[in-house]
Tab-separated table of C-alpha atoms in Angstrom:
chain	number	residue	atom	x	y	z
A	1	MET	CA	148.929	162.005	177.039
A	2	LYS	CA	150.754	160.837	174.470
A	3	PRO	CA	150.549	156.706	174.758
A	4	ALA	CA	147.963	154.757	173.722
A	5	LYS	CA	145.467	153.273	176.519
A	6	PHE	CA	147.056	150.283	178.709
A	7	GLU	CA	146.440	149.081	182.097
A	8	HIS	CA	149.277	149.517	184.932
A	9	GLN	CA	149.568	146.815	187.223
A	10	ARG	CA	152.104	148.144	190.197
A	11	MET	CA	154.252	144.667	191.518
A	12	ALA	CA	154.919	144.136	195.097
A	13	SER	CA	157.124	141.162	194.606
A	14	LEU	CA	158.881	139.213	191.918
A	15	ASP	CA	156.428	136.203	192.446
A	16	GLU	CA	153.648	138.390	192.286
A	17	ALA	CA	155.356	139.940	188.585
A	18	VAL	CA	155.548	136.325	186.924
A	19	LYS	CA	152.475	134.924	187.934
A	20	ALA	CA	151.097	138.104	186.526
A	21	LEU	CA	152.853	137.837	183.460
A	22	GLY	CA	151.732	134.160	183.148
A	23	ASN	CA	148.190	134.855	183.664
A	24	ALA	CA	148.457	138.098	181.480
A	25	GLU	CA	145.710	138.617	178.546
A	26	GLY	CA	147.231	140.692	175.487
A	27	GLU	CA	150.438	142.425	174.872
A	28	THR	CA	152.125	142.583	178.475
A	29	ARG	CA	155.097	144.401	178.752
A	30	VAL	CA	157.622	144.705	182.030
A	31	LEU	CA	158.286	147.739	182.898
A	32	GLY	CA	161.664	148.347	184.534
A	33	GLY	CA	163.282	152.275	184.596
A	34	GLY	CA	160.927	153.063	181.357
A	35	GLN	CA	163.726	154.919	179.846
A	36	SER	CA	163.644	152.743	176.568
A	37	LEU	CA	159.606	151.769	176.914
A	38	GLY	CA	158.696	154.894	177.916
A	39	PRO	CA	159.331	157.002	174.867
A	40	MET	CA	158.238	154.054	172.383
A	41	MET	CA	154.726	154.096	174.020
A	42	ASN	CA	154.930	157.972	174.107
A	43	LEU	CA	155.957	157.621	169.886
A	44	ARG	CA	153.187	154.694	169.976
A	45	LEU	CA	155.651	152.033	168.545
A	46	ALA	CA	155.010	150.029	171.571
A	47	GLN	CA	151.235	150.027	172.802
A	48	PRO	CA	151.370	147.179	175.429
A	49	ASP	CA	147.621	146.279	176.995
A	50	VAL	CA	149.642	145.813	180.393
A	51	VAL	CA	152.710	147.067	182.004
A	52	LEU	CA	153.484	145.325	184.951
A	53	ASP	CA	155.806	147.710	186.848
A	54	LEU	CA	158.712	146.285	188.890
A	55	SER	CA	159.780	149.652	190.342
A	56	LYS	CA	158.405	148.750	193.738
A	57	VAL	CA	159.759	145.312	193.664
A	58	GLU	CA	163.179	144.848	196.276
A	59	GLY	CA	165.681	142.714	196.012
A	60	LEU	CA	166.580	143.230	191.709
A	61	ASP	CA	169.041	146.031	192.782
A	62	GLY	CA	172.096	144.491	194.645
A	63	ILE	CA	175.508	144.153	193.348
A	64	GLU	CA	177.992	141.581	195.003
A	65	GLU	CA	181.305	139.806	194.569
A	66	THR	CA	181.013	136.151	195.000
A	67	GLY	CA	184.129	134.737	194.420
A	68	ASN	CA	184.800	134.222	190.426
A	69	ALA	CA	181.775	136.119	189.560
A	70	ILE	CA	179.963	139.423	190.143
A	71	ARG	CA	176.103	139.780	190.425
A	72	VAL	CA	174.400	142.422	189.269
A	73	GLY	CA	170.716	142.905	189.690
A	74	ALA	CA	168.422	143.737	186.825
A	75	ARG	CA	167.144	146.748	188.507
A	76	VAL	CA	170.854	148.220	189.409
A	77	SER	CA	170.321	151.558	187.256
A	78	HIS	CA	172.951	153.097	184.931
A	79	ALA	CA	174.128	156.155	187.044
A	80	ARG	CA	174.945	153.411	189.818
A	81	ILE	CA	177.368	151.553	187.656
A	82	GLU	CA	178.740	155.115	186.184
A	83	ASP	CA	179.284	155.939	189.650
A	84	GLY	CA	181.486	153.106	190.073
A	85	GLU	CA	179.309	150.602	192.602
A	86	VAL	CA	180.516	147.755	190.650
A	87	PRO	CA	184.107	146.226	191.874
A	88	GLY	CA	187.248	145.397	190.227
A	89	LYS	CA	188.125	145.582	186.655
A	90	THR	CA	184.664	144.125	185.364
A	91	GLY	CA	183.634	147.917	186.930
A	92	ASP	CA	185.947	150.031	185.026
A	93	TYR	CA	184.734	148.325	182.118
A	94	MET	CA	181.527	148.904	182.978
A	95	GLN	CA	181.854	152.142	184.533
A	96	PHE	CA	183.149	153.312	181.091
A	97	VAL	CA	180.312	151.681	179.234
A	98	ALA	CA	177.425	153.480	181.528
A	99	THR	CA	178.998	156.722	181.224
A	100	GLY	CA	178.062	156.880	177.497
A	101	ILE	CA	174.579	155.843	177.790
A	102	SER	CA	172.290	158.780	177.377
A	103	TYR	CA	172.575	161.606	179.990
A	104	ARG	CA	172.588	161.671	183.581
A	105	SER	CA	168.874	162.410	183.951
A	106	VAL	CA	168.154	159.111	182.216
A	107	ARG	CA	171.145	157.105	183.308
A	108	ASN	CA	169.110	157.641	187.103
A	109	ARG	CA	166.283	155.860	186.122
A	110	GLY	CA	167.122	153.721	183.229
A	111	THR	CA	168.255	149.854	184.262
A	112	ILE	CA	171.070	147.646	183.003
A	113	GLY	CA	168.088	144.344	183.187
A	114	GLY	CA	165.462	146.924	181.042
A	115	SER	CA	168.558	147.490	178.596
A	116	VAL	CA	169.080	144.402	177.917
A	117	ALA	CA	165.605	142.996	178.048
A	118	HIS	CA	164.543	145.508	175.845
A	119	ALA	CA	167.204	144.370	173.227
A	120	ASP	CA	167.759	147.820	170.933
A	121	PRO	CA	169.969	146.867	168.577
A	122	SER	CA	171.680	150.141	169.041
A	123	ALA	CA	171.622	150.159	172.744
A	124	ASP	CA	175.276	149.687	174.923
A	125	TRP	CA	174.712	147.020	177.264
A	126	PRO	CA	173.786	144.263	174.949
A	127	SER	CA	177.252	144.607	172.977
A	128	ALA	CA	179.195	145.788	176.153
A	129	LEU	CA	177.924	142.617	177.871
A	130	LEU	CA	178.185	139.996	175.230
A	131	ALA	CA	181.716	141.188	174.447
A	132	LEU	CA	182.456	140.359	178.762
A	133	GLY	CA	180.289	136.997	178.996
A	134	GLY	CA	178.197	135.561	181.583
A	135	SER	CA	174.810	135.062	181.938
A	136	VAL	CA	171.631	136.260	182.726
A	137	THR	CA	169.489	134.656	185.221
A	138	ALA	CA	165.668	134.881	184.645
A	139	ALA	CA	162.243	134.040	187.086
A	140	GLY	CA	159.280	132.697	185.323
A	141	GLY	CA	156.552	129.952	185.525
A	142	ASN	CA	159.401	126.798	186.064
A	143	GLY	CA	161.422	128.924	188.434
A	144	ILE	CA	164.466	130.675	188.219
A	145	ARG	CA	166.839	129.750	184.589
A	146	THR	CA	170.451	130.956	183.983
A	147	ILE	CA	170.756	131.806	180.094
A	148	SER	CA	174.533	132.391	178.407
A	149	LEU	CA	175.159	135.991	177.256
A	150	ASP	CA	176.063	134.363	174.415
A	151	GLY	CA	173.256	134.036	171.867
A	152	PHE	CA	171.158	136.298	174.078
A	153	THR	CA	170.226	138.927	172.407
A	154	VAL	CA	168.489	136.884	169.242
A	155	GLY	CA	167.793	140.037	167.336
A	156	PRO	CA	165.958	143.632	167.413
A	157	PHE	CA	164.144	143.789	170.409
A	158	SER	CA	164.460	139.961	170.514
A	159	THR	CA	165.926	137.916	173.328
A	160	GLY	CA	166.213	134.527	174.681
A	161	LEU	CA	163.682	135.263	177.644
A	162	GLY	CA	160.726	132.877	177.468
A	163	TRP	CA	157.424	134.661	177.069
A	164	ASP	CA	156.492	134.214	180.496
A	165	GLU	CA	160.293	135.097	182.146
A	166	ILE	CA	161.459	138.489	183.557
A	167	LEU	CA	165.147	139.292	183.813
A	168	THR	CA	166.221	139.094	187.261
A	169	GLY	CA	170.116	139.823	187.014
A	170	PHE	CA	173.723	139.138	185.481
A	171	GLU	CA	176.411	137.068	186.518
A	172	LEU	CA	179.393	138.648	185.166
A	173	PRO	CA	183.278	137.312	185.027
A	174	VAL	CA	185.984	138.944	187.225
A	175	LEU	CA	188.342	140.262	184.933
A	176	GLY	CA	191.827	140.202	186.352
A	177	THR	CA	193.564	143.524	187.587
A	178	ASP	CA	196.119	143.378	184.553
A	179	ALA	CA	192.691	142.416	182.056
A	180	ASN	CA	192.737	145.031	179.163
A	181	TRP	CA	189.532	146.302	177.819
A	182	GLY	CA	188.548	148.516	175.338
A	183	TYR	CA	185.163	150.064	174.179
A	184	TYR	CA	184.279	151.906	171.206
A	185	LYS	CA	181.054	153.682	170.343
A	186	VAL	CA	180.343	156.007	166.999
A	187	ASN	CA	177.505	158.537	166.922
A	188	ARG	CA	177.489	161.508	166.254
A	189	LYS	CA	176.799	163.376	169.666
A	190	PRO	CA	177.629	162.131	173.214
A	191	GLY	CA	174.684	159.886	174.578
A	192	GLU	CA	172.754	159.239	171.535
A	193	PHE	CA	172.623	155.564	170.572
A	194	ALA	CA	174.965	154.298	168.710
A	195	ASP	CA	175.493	153.964	165.011
A	196	ALA	CA	178.576	151.086	165.504
A	197	ILE	CA	179.975	149.321	168.676
A	198	GLY	CA	183.483	147.804	169.202
A	199	ALA	CA	183.928	145.786	172.305
A	200	VAL	CA	186.456	143.654	173.412
A	201	THR	CA	187.750	142.334	177.025
A	202	LEU	CA	190.538	140.077	177.091
A	203	GLY	CA	189.562	138.461	180.569
A	204	VAL	CA	190.005	134.040	180.796
A	205	GLU	CA	189.614	134.332	176.985
A	206	ALA	CA	189.787	137.044	174.363
A	207	ARG	CA	186.077	138.346	173.412
A	208	ALA	CA	185.667	140.868	170.420
A	209	VAL	CA	181.903	142.115	169.368
A	210	CYS	CA	180.746	143.755	166.651
A	211	GLY	CA	177.914	145.757	167.885
A	212	ALA	CA	174.997	148.079	167.058
A	213	THR	CA	174.166	146.210	163.955
A	214	GLU	CA	170.880	146.019	162.334
A	215	SER	CA	169.930	142.873	164.320
A	216	ALA	CA	172.276	141.353	166.935
A	217	PRO	CA	175.495	142.029	168.365
A	218	PHE	CA	178.151	139.167	167.113
A	219	ARG	CA	181.538	138.004	168.100
A	220	VAL	CA	184.009	138.567	165.789
A	221	THR	CA	186.226	135.114	165.706
A	222	GLU	CA	188.774	135.831	164.107
A	223	ILE	CA	189.865	138.889	165.920
A	224	GLU	CA	189.825	136.842	169.118
A	225	GLU	CA	192.022	134.356	168.180
A	226	ARG	CA	194.448	136.986	167.177
A	227	LEU	CA	193.892	138.815	170.338
A	228	ALA	CA	194.506	135.763	171.888
A	229	SER	CA	197.773	134.906	170.495
A	230	GLY	CA	199.139	138.374	171.820
A	231	VAL	CA	198.026	140.808	168.521
A	232	GLN	CA	197.645	144.198	170.153
A	233	GLU	CA	196.683	146.078	167.024
A	234	VAL	CA	194.025	145.286	164.005
A	235	SER	CA	193.833	147.768	161.436
A	236	ILE	CA	190.953	149.443	160.577
A	237	ALA	CA	191.265	147.714	156.393
A	238	GLU	CA	192.008	144.415	158.199
A	239	VAL	CA	189.034	144.393	160.397
A	240	ARG	CA	186.889	145.548	157.307
A	241	ASP	CA	188.018	142.463	155.730
A	242	ILE	CA	186.745	140.114	158.237
A	243	LEU	CA	183.537	141.687	158.913
A	244	ASP	CA	183.118	142.097	154.973
A	245	ARG	CA	182.903	138.286	155.779
A	246	TYR	CA	180.042	138.352	157.980
A	247	ASP	CA	176.426	138.115	156.680
A	248	ALA	CA	175.599	141.442	158.622
A	249	GLY	CA	173.548	143.338	155.559
A	250	PHE	CA	176.033	146.674	156.273
A	251	ASP	CA	176.216	148.635	153.591
A	252	ASP	CA	179.703	150.307	152.714
A	253	TYR	CA	179.226	153.261	155.224
A	254	GLU	CA	178.238	150.724	158.074
A	255	LEU	CA	181.088	148.421	157.019
A	256	GLN	CA	183.355	151.129	158.002
A	257	ILE	CA	182.300	152.565	160.889
A	258	HIS	CA	182.001	149.289	162.090
A	259	ALA	CA	185.583	147.988	161.009
A	260	VAL	CA	186.448	151.460	162.912
A	261	ALA	CA	184.407	151.076	166.080
A	262	LEU	CA	186.348	147.623	166.782
A	263	SER	CA	189.944	148.826	165.521
A	264	ARG	CA	189.731	151.421	168.084
A	265	ALA	CA	188.233	149.320	170.834
A	266	VAL	CA	191.091	146.783	170.022
A	267	GLN	CA	193.352	150.043	170.042
A	268	GLY	CA	192.117	151.481	173.246
A	269	ALA	CA	192.204	148.011	175.333
A	270	PHE	CA	196.295	148.235	175.331
A	271	ALA	CA	196.420	152.356	175.425
E	1	MET	CA	142.700	154.365	186.907
E	2	THR	CA	145.427	154.092	189.395
E	3	GLU	CA	146.209	155.551	192.591
E	4	LEU	CA	149.022	158.381	193.172
E	5	SER	CA	150.165	159.219	196.485
E	6	ILE	CA	153.334	162.019	195.848
E	7	ASN	CA	155.171	164.770	197.391
E	8	ILE	CA	155.700	167.855	195.096
E	9	ASN	CA	157.741	170.837	196.340
E	10	GLY	CA	156.689	169.524	199.803
E	11	GLU	CA	152.865	169.494	199.142
E	12	HIS	CA	151.532	166.197	199.763
E	13	ILE	CA	149.023	165.090	196.914
E	14	LYS	CA	146.712	162.373	196.609
E	15	ALA	CA	145.362	162.045	192.968
E	16	ASP	CA	143.842	159.311	191.051
E	17	VAL	CA	145.262	159.087	187.409
E	18	GLU	CA	145.427	157.611	184.486
E	19	PRO	CA	147.935	155.060	184.163
E	20	ARG	CA	149.183	156.843	180.745
E	21	LEU	CA	149.770	160.238	182.145
E	22	SER	CA	153.025	161.535	182.392
E	23	LEU	CA	154.709	163.102	185.274
E	24	ALA	CA	155.213	165.883	183.297
E	25	ASP	CA	151.446	166.254	182.226
E	26	PHE	CA	150.173	165.795	186.393
E	27	ILE	CA	152.748	168.160	187.205
E	28	ARG	CA	151.408	170.800	184.205
E	29	ASP	CA	147.864	170.065	183.640
E	30	ARG	CA	146.554	168.611	187.309
E	31	GLN	CA	149.295	170.586	189.539
E	32	ARG	CA	149.416	173.944	187.359
E	33	LEU	CA	153.363	174.124	187.938
E	34	THR	CA	153.780	175.346	184.092
E	35	GLY	CA	157.424	176.107	184.579
E	36	THR	CA	158.329	172.478	183.814
E	37	HIS	CA	158.471	172.397	180.080
E	38	LEU	CA	157.759	169.764	177.454
E	39	GLY	CA	159.905	169.917	174.490
E	40	CYS	CA	160.367	166.657	172.454
E	41	GLU	CA	158.454	164.084	174.960
E	42	HIS	CA	160.572	161.308	174.574
E	43	GLY	CA	163.663	162.011	176.663
E	44	VAL	CA	165.900	163.598	174.322
E	45	CYS	CA	165.824	167.287	174.612
E	46	GLY	CA	165.752	168.021	178.635
E	47	ALA	CA	163.399	170.638	178.911
E	48	CYS	CA	161.429	168.644	181.405
E	49	THR	CA	163.658	167.721	183.850
E	50	VAL	CA	162.630	167.582	187.574
E	51	LEU	CA	164.522	166.165	190.430
E	52	MET	CA	162.755	162.646	191.775
E	53	ASN	CA	163.887	161.747	194.889
E	54	GLY	CA	166.800	164.320	195.116
E	55	GLU	CA	168.134	163.545	191.362
E	56	PRO	CA	167.171	164.605	188.054
E	57	VAL	CA	164.836	162.408	186.017
E	58	ARG	CA	162.877	163.141	182.598
E	59	SER	CA	159.338	163.710	183.618
E	60	CYS	CA	158.044	163.313	180.293
E	61	ILE	CA	158.974	159.442	179.983
E	62	THR	CA	158.526	158.748	183.897
E	63	PHE	CA	154.713	158.140	184.390
E	64	ALA	CA	152.806	159.845	186.724
E	65	ALA	CA	151.870	156.221	188.410
E	66	VAL	CA	155.436	154.822	188.239
E	67	ALA	CA	156.534	158.304	190.455
E	68	ASP	CA	153.682	156.822	193.386
E	69	GLY	CA	155.445	157.125	196.593
E	70	SER	CA	158.391	160.076	195.218
E	71	GLU	CA	159.570	163.079	196.503
E	72	ILE	CA	159.719	165.637	193.277
E	73	THR	CA	160.812	169.020	192.987
E	74	THR	CA	160.155	171.245	190.237
E	75	ILE	CA	161.597	174.797	188.969
E	76	GLU	CA	158.731	176.110	191.577
E	77	GLY	CA	160.191	174.478	194.440
E	78	PHE	CA	163.812	175.600	195.076
E	79	ASP	CA	163.021	179.143	196.674
E	80	GLN	CA	165.467	177.979	199.820
E	81	ASP	CA	167.587	176.319	197.739
E	82	GLU	CA	171.433	177.297	197.678
E	83	PRO	CA	173.044	176.585	194.702
E	84	MET	CA	169.858	177.095	192.714
E	85	ALA	CA	170.221	180.575	193.847
E	86	GLN	CA	173.546	180.676	193.003
E	87	LEU	CA	172.770	179.412	189.419
E	88	ARG	CA	169.593	181.856	189.410
E	89	GLN	CA	172.012	184.753	189.539
E	90	ALA	CA	174.805	183.751	187.360
E	91	PHE	CA	172.201	182.773	184.435
E	92	HIS	CA	171.134	186.423	185.129
E	93	GLU	CA	174.311	187.860	184.993
E	94	ASN	CA	175.835	186.028	181.957
E	95	HIS	CA	172.684	186.092	179.763
E	96	ALA	CA	172.569	182.093	180.037
E	97	LEU	CA	169.118	182.157	178.637
E	98	GLN	CA	167.144	183.986	175.362
E	99	CYS	CA	163.477	182.524	174.827
E	100	GLY	CA	164.050	180.434	178.329
E	101	TYR	CA	162.134	177.580	177.014
E	102	CYS	CA	165.196	175.186	178.228
E	103	THR	CA	165.686	177.257	181.223
E	104	PRO	CA	163.904	174.928	183.896
E	105	GLY	CA	165.472	171.894	182.572
E	106	MET	CA	168.656	173.665	181.998
E	107	LEU	CA	168.946	174.782	185.856
E	108	VAL	CA	168.074	171.563	187.079
E	109	ALA	CA	170.677	169.832	185.196
E	110	ALA	CA	172.968	172.525	186.149
E	111	ARG	CA	172.168	172.112	189.596
E	112	ASP	CA	173.096	168.309	189.463
E	113	ILE	CA	176.605	169.589	187.729
E	114	VAL	CA	177.613	171.757	190.475
E	115	THR	CA	176.677	169.328	193.273
E	116	ARG	CA	178.026	166.214	191.940
E	117	LEU	CA	180.872	167.428	189.564
E	118	PRO	CA	182.420	170.190	192.073
E	119	ASP	CA	185.608	169.614	189.834
E	120	ALA	CA	184.248	169.883	186.506
E	121	ASP	CA	186.083	171.874	183.832
E	122	GLU	CA	184.547	173.477	180.906
E	123	ASP	CA	184.978	169.880	178.906
E	124	ARG	CA	182.977	168.294	181.333
E	125	VAL	CA	180.269	170.949	181.760
E	126	ARG	CA	179.934	170.601	177.890
E	127	LEU	CA	179.609	166.921	177.772
E	128	GLU	CA	177.081	166.657	180.918
E	129	LEU	CA	174.992	169.414	178.944
E	130	ALA	CA	174.700	166.879	176.008
E	131	GLY	CA	171.365	166.210	177.632
E	132	ASN	CA	169.533	169.450	177.440
E	133	LEU	CA	168.999	171.459	174.156
E	134	CYS	CA	169.136	175.173	173.938
E	135	ARG	CA	168.143	176.512	170.551
E	136	CYS	CA	169.078	180.213	171.284
E	137	THR	CA	172.280	180.252	173.241
E	138	GLY	CA	174.741	178.720	171.508
E	139	TYR	CA	175.657	177.617	175.098
E	140	VAL	CA	178.112	179.733	175.889
E	141	GLY	CA	176.437	181.875	178.606
E	142	ILE	CA	175.337	178.672	179.867
E	143	VAL	CA	178.621	177.272	180.327
E	144	LYS	CA	180.199	180.641	181.935
E	145	ALA	CA	177.126	180.697	183.952
E	146	ILE	CA	177.418	177.189	185.565
E	147	LEU	CA	181.438	177.488	185.556
E	148	SER	CA	181.010	180.740	187.571
E	149	VAL	CA	178.878	178.665	190.441
E	150	LEU	CA	181.777	176.256	190.332
E	151	GLU	CA	184.219	178.522	190.829
E	152	GLN	CA	182.094	180.203	193.779
E	153	ARG	CA	181.606	176.904	196.115
E	154	ARG	CA	184.684	176.183	195.190
E	155	ILE	CA	185.930	178.732	197.542
């Protein structure tokens, strides 16, 4: 057995899970699909005292379109998104992102909510969803709360969730049928965590994200302004100059691959 | 300890397990089904891949306690399975293994490819195999074997 000892509590409902989290003593982690937390526990990078297992909690795995938003439950697996269950253009973008996450046998269990709540800086969803916009819904001791995806990821393994809150799902914008999007991930082998991510969507507003940084992904407003004014190409050198003005802690190599990722994401959006 | 009720290869099993016991260790050490292999034990190499409710998963990063109520098929449980019979024969004919360590996981992943992606071409097969490491064959025989089964199943 590789992980350190912990107490496993099987949750029957979201209410039970919120109460258990509020009353927990010691380090408590919420387990979705366990595809990030599992490896970290096997490597003993994470050593929680208590694990609250959501795998039997119902009502967190729905996908529905409600007028101008798409609701995606926290426990929706990457595989279901890969298989096209999210509708429309938003679904096309998310399908592309999901297909590049790890491997099918991991995507079958790994969840979108788990990925965003875990907030590994190299993971796909924190960057991809920031480029889409919308919000996170969370349940806690004080009820249900909606939190903007802008600024939700605060830093490595750190989010806007309160200590007693559980991420329950997302409300995501519906991209129009003619909306452009692009996503580019720099990694050595398909399925690996990203070395750099560039993500662009042109929905109600233009959003451009530099992701897989050492901390939180961030929006690049200079590029968003150009896209909003109709520019359809930004060279790697231009992106490099722009990113160099951010305090992202990139060394020369990191600056280059992040510039490549974002430039190619823009290219992909208009391909 | 956590109570576990699970079906492995058609056999219903009830057990008490320590929460930190992985599904892979439960399968190997408690059920003595040692066909499932452990390589990296953090979800990268694919040697431990088994079917959980019909879908391939990593048994090394799935806790046994979390698999409560599920149906597991390990490499020992495919005797009556047509795609797996085709794959076994094709792996044999195409020299798709050398040491055999990756083979149980490789076969479960290959079964997923031939059943889920009937139109897959060589590039797609290679992409899907990114999650299963083989350090002997260079993948040539494995890819040939999977492509030959895809071909058989299209007829």
